[in-house]
XYZ file of C-alpha atoms in Angstrom:
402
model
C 60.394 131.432 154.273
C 59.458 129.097 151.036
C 58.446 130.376 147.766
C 56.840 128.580 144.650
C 58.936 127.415 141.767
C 58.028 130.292 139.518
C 58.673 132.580 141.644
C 61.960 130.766 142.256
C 62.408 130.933 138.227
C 62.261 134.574 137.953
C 65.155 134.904 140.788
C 67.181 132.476 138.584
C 66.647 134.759 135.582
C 67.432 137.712 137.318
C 70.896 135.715 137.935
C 71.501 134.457 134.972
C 70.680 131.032 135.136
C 69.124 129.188 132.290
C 65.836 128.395 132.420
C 62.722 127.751 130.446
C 59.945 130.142 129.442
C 57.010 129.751 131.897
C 53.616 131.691 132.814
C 52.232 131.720 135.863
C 48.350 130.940 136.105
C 45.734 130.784 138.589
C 42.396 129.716 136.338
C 42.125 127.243 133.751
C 41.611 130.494 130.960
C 44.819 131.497 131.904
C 46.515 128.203 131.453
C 45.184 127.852 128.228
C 46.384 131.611 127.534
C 49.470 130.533 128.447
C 49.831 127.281 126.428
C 49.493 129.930 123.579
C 51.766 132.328 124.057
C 54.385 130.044 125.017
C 54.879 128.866 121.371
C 55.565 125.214 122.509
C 53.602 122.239 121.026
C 54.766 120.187 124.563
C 54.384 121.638 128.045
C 54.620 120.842 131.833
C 51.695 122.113 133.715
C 52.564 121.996 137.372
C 51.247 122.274 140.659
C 52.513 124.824 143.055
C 52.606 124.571 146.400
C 55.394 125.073 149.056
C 56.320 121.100 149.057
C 58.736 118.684 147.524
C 57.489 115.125 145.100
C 54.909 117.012 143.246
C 55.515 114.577 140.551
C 54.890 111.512 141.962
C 52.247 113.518 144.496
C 48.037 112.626 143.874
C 45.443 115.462 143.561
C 42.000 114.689 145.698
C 38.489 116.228 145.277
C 38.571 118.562 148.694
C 34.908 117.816 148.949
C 34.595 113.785 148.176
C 38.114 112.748 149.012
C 38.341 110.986 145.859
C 41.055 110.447 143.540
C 40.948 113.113 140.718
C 44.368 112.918 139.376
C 47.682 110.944 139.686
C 51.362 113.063 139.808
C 50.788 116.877 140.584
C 53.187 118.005 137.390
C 51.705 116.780 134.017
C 53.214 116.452 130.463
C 51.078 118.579 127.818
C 51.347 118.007 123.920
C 47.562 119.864 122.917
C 45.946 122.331 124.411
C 43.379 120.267 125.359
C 45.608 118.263 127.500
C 46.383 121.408 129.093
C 42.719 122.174 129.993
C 42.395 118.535 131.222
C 45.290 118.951 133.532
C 44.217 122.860 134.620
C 40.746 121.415 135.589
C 42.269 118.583 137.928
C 44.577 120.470 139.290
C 43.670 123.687 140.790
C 41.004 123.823 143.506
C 42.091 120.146 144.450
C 44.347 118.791 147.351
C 48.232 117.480 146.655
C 49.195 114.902 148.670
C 52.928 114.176 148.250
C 55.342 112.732 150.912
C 56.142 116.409 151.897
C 52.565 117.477 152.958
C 51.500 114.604 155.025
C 48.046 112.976 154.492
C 46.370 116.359 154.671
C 48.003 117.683 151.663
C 48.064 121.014 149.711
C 45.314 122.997 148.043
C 46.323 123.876 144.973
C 45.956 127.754 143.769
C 48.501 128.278 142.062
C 49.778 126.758 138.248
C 52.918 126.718 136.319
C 52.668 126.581 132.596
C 56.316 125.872 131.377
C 57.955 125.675 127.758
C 59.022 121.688 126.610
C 62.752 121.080 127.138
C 64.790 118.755 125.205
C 66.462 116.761 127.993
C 69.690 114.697 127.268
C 69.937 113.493 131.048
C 68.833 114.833 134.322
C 70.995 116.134 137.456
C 70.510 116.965 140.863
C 71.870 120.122 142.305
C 71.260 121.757 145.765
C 72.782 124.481 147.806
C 72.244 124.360 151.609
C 74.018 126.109 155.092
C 75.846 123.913 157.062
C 75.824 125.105 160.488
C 78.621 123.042 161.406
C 81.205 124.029 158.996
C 80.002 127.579 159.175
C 79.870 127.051 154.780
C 77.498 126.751 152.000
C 77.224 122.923 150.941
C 76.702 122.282 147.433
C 75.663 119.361 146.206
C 75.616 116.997 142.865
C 74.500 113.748 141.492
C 73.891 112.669 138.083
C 70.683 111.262 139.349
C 68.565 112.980 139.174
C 64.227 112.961 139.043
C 62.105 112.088 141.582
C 63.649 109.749 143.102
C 66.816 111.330 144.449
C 65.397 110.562 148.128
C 66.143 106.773 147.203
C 68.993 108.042 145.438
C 70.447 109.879 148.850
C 69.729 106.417 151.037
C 70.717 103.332 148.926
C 73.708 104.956 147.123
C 74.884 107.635 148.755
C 78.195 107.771 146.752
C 76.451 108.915 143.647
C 76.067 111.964 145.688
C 78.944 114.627 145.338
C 79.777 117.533 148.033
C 82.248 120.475 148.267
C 81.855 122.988 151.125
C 82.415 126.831 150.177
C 83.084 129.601 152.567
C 80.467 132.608 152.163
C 83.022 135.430 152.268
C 85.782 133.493 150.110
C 82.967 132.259 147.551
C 83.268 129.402 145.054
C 86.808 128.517 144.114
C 87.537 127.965 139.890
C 88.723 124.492 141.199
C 85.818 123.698 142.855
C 83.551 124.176 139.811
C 85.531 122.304 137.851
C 85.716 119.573 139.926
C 81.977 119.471 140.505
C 81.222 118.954 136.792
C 83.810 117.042 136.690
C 82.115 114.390 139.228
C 79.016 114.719 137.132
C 80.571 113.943 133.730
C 79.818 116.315 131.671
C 82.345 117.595 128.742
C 82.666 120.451 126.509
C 79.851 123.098 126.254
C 77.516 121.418 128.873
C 81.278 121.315 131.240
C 81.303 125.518 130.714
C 77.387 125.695 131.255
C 77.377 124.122 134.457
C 80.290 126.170 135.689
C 78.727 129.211 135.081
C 75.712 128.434 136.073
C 77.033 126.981 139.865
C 79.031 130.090 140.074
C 76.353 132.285 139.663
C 73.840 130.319 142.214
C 76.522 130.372 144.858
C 76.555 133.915 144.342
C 72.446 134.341 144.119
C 72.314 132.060 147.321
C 75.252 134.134 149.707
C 73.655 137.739 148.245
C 69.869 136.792 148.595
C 70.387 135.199 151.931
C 69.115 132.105 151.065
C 69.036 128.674 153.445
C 67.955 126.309 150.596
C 68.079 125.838 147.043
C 67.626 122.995 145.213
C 67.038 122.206 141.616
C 65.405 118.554 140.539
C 66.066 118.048 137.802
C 68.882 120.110 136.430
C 69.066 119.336 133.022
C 71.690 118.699 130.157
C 69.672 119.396 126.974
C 70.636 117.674 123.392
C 72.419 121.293 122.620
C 74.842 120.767 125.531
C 73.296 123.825 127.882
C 72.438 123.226 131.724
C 68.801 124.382 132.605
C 67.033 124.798 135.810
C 63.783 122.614 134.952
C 62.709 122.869 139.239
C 63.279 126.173 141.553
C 63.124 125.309 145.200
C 64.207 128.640 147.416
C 63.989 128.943 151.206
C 65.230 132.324 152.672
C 66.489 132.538 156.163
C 64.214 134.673 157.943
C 66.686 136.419 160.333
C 67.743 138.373 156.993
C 64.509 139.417 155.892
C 65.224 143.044 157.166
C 67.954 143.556 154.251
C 65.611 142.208 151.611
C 62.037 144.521 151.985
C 61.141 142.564 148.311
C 60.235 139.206 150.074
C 57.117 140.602 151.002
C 55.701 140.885 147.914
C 56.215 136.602 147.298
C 55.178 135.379 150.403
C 52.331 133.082 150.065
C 50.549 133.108 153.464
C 47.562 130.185 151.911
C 50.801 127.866 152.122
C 51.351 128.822 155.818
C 49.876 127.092 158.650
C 47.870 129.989 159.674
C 48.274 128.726 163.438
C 52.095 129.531 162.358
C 50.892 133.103 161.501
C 48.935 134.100 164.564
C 51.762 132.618 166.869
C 54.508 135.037 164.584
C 52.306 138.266 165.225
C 52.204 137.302 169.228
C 55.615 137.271 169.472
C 55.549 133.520 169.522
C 57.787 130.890 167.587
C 55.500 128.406 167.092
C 56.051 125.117 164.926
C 53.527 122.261 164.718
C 55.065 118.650 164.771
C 53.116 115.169 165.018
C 53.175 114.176 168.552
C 51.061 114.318 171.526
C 52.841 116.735 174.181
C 52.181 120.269 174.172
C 55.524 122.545 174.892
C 55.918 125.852 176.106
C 58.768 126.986 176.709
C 61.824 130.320 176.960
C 64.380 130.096 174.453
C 64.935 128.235 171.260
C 67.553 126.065 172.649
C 65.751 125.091 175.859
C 62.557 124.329 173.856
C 64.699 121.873 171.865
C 66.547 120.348 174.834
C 62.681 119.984 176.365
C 61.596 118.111 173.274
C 65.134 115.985 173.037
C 64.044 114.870 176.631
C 60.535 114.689 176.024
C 61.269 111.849 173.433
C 63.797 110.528 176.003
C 61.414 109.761 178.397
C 59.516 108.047 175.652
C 57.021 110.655 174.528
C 56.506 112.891 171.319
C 56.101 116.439 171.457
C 53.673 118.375 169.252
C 55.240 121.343 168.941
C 58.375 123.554 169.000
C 56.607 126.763 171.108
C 59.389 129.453 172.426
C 57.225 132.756 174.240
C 60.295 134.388 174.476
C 62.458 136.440 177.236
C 59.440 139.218 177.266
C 56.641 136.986 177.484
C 53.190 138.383 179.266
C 49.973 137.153 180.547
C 48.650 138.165 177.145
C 51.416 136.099 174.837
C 50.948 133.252 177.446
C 47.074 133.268 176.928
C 47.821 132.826 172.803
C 50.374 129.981 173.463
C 47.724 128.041 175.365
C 45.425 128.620 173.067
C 47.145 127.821 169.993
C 48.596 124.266 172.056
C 45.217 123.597 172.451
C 43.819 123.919 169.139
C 45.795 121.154 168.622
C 43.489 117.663 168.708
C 46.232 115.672 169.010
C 47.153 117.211 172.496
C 46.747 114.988 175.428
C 49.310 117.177 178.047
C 51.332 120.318 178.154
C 54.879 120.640 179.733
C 55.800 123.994 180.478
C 59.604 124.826 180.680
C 60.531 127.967 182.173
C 64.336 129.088 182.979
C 64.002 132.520 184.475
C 65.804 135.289 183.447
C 64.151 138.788 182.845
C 61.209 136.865 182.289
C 60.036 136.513 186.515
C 58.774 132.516 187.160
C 56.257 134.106 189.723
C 54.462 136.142 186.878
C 54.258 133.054 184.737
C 52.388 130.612 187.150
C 49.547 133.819 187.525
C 49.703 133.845 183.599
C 49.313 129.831 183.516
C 46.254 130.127 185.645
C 44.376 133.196 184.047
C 44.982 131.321 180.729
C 44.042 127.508 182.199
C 40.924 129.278 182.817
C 40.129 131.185 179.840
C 40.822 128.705 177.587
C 39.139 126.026 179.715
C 42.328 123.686 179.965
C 40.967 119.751 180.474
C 44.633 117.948 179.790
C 47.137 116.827 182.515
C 49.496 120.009 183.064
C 53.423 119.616 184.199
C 55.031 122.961 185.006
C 59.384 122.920 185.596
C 60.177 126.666 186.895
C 63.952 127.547 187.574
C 65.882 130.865 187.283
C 64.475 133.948 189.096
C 61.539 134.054 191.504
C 60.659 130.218 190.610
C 59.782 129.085 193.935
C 57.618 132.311 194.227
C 56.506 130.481 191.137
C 56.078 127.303 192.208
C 53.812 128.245 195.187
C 51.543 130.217 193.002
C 50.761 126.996 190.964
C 50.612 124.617 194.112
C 48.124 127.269 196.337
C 46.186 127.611 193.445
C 42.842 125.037 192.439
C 44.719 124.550 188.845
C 45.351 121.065 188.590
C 48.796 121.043 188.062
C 52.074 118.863 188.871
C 55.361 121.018 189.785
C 59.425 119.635 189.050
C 62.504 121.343 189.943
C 64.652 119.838 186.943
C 63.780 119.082 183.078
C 64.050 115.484 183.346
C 61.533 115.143 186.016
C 58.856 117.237 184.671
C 59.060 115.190 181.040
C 58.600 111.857 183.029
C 55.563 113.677 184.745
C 53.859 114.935 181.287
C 55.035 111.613 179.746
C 53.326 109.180 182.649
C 50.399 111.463 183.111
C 49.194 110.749 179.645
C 49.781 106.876 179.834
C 53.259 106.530 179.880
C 55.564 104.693 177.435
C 54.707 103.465 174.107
């Protein structure tokens, strides 16, 4: 689960972490309003939407498709500028590198107090799966162009690993503002303030956050000018709160209806449907999907208690899909009976009127019951015994390799 960046804010105050006065606003009035109250001649106005390079990001007239505005967080010194920005901004579409060519409509505004920035940083906290830690990391460049940053000079990048139940060690703060220079009162601000977010990110349940830029200002103190938060979902039962942020205009809402059903459903860019059992079989499935050459459209796991009903929805949401040209269905099994699927596969072919090619791989419990269901039936449909074979299938019956 994302948030936006002022909701983000008020977690960090909450913590105690430094960070700038800042109204949120959904109208142009209340921008304005805010510009007022703030008490600051110079302000950032900023988009928000649940995506990354809003600064270098261009705002597009929904309607027209035209050009309205270039970078998605603006610089304010007059009110004025702060109505010109408010206009372009919300109501229009945010295309950054994060959203893809179909952008973000923007609802939502940040009015935020001027800072006086003596250099920028980079700071993120992430899980790493693999070392079973939180990852922090550092770089003293910072902006928006830490991607080019993280690829041409990956040594300006600094890392220290902390366990979640041991926390962060004294040593390792030091030695992370150490590796980003700083001295003095800005040396104790950034200690404090990384010991604190390792403590926010382990007690909130948090999977990502990432401030960019952090900044040193000309009175030596480290502020969060950027609040990027994702929570891990599997936690959201200890934290009832998250509710109340969740922003489900910045949700695909095919996402949505697939959550209520039961479903995990995540759209990708590629041309294979997949429906599969289990999160780790519907990854292996799209692992040998691009094996064989193809791209998958979407991560789509039904679940161990899958029915004709859940089955029907996955279909339907595949198929809503224009990029679609075949579905591969993947099914190992279990409690879940193979023989009950294939009935399911043809009462939903038919009632959502399925007219791509259609590769079914059964295995695990009644799936040659299964399998004879699909091949007595008139669904046009090809059958494999292994995962391999049924990817080649999907992947030739749409035209094969690239």
């Amino acid at each position: 689960m994302n948030i936006h960046e002022y909701q983000g804010k008020a977690l960090f105050r909450e913590s105690g972490i430094a960070v700038q006065d800042g109204v949120h606003c959904i109208s142009v009035e209340q921008a304005l309003m805010a510009y007022d109250s703030l008490g600051s001649q110079v302000v950032a106005v900023k988009s928000q939407i649940h995506a990354g390079g809003r600064g270098k990001g261009n705002l597009y007239d929904p309607d027209t498709g035209n050009l309205v505005m270039e970078g998605g967080v603006k610089i304010a010194s007059s009110r004025g500028k702060v109505e010109e920005y408010a206009s372009n901004i919300l109501g229009n579409r945010l295309v950054t590198k994060q959203t893809g060519a179909a952008g973000k409509t923007v609802s939502n505004l940040y009015v935020e107090a001027g800072c006086s920035i003596a250099h920028e940083y980079y700071l993120a906290l992430l899980v790493d799966r693999e070392a079973d830690s939180v990852l922090i990391m550092v770089s003293t460049e910072g902006g928006m162009d830490i991607e080019e940053v993280a690829e041409k000079t990956p040594e300006a990048i600094h890392k220290a690993w902390v366990d979640p139940l041991d926390g962060l060690r004294d040593e390792q703060m030091t030695a992370l503002a150490d590796s980003l220079g700083l001295t003095g009162s800005a040396h104790g601000s950034f200690v404090e303030m990384i010991g604190r977010l390792a403590e926010m990110f382990v007690g909130l349940d948090c999977s990502m956050v990432e401030i960019n830029p952090l900044v040193r200002t000309e009175g030596g103190t480290m502020v969060a000018l950027d609040a990027k938060i994702s929570f891990d979902d599997n936690a959201s039962f200890r934290h009832s709160w998250r509710a109340e942020l969740r922003d489900r205009s910045e949700e695909e809402e095919t996402e949505v209806r697939a959550k209520r059903s039961g479903l995990s459903y995540v759209k990708l860019d590629g041309n294979i449907g997949c429906l599969v059992n289990g999160a780790g079989l519907a990854m292996a499935s799209m692992d040998v999907i691009k094996l064989y050459g193809g791209e998958p459209a979407n991560f789509l796991d039904i679940g161990g208690g899958a029915n004709k009903e859940s089955i029907t929805t996955a279909f339907g949401i595949i198929l809503e899909d224009p990029n679609v040209e075949g579905i591969l269905v993947n099914i190992f099994g279990g409690i879940i009976r193979c023989d009950m699927v294939a009935r399911s596969i043809i009462d939903a072919s038919a009632e959502v009127g399925l007219k791509v090619p259609l590769v079914v791989r059964f295995s695990g419990t009644n799936h040659e019951q299964g399998k004879e269901v699909l091949e007595s039936s008139d669904l046009s449909v090809i059958t494999t015994s292994t995962l391999a074979e049924g990817a080649e299938a999907i992947v030739g019956a749409i035209g094969g390799r690239d």
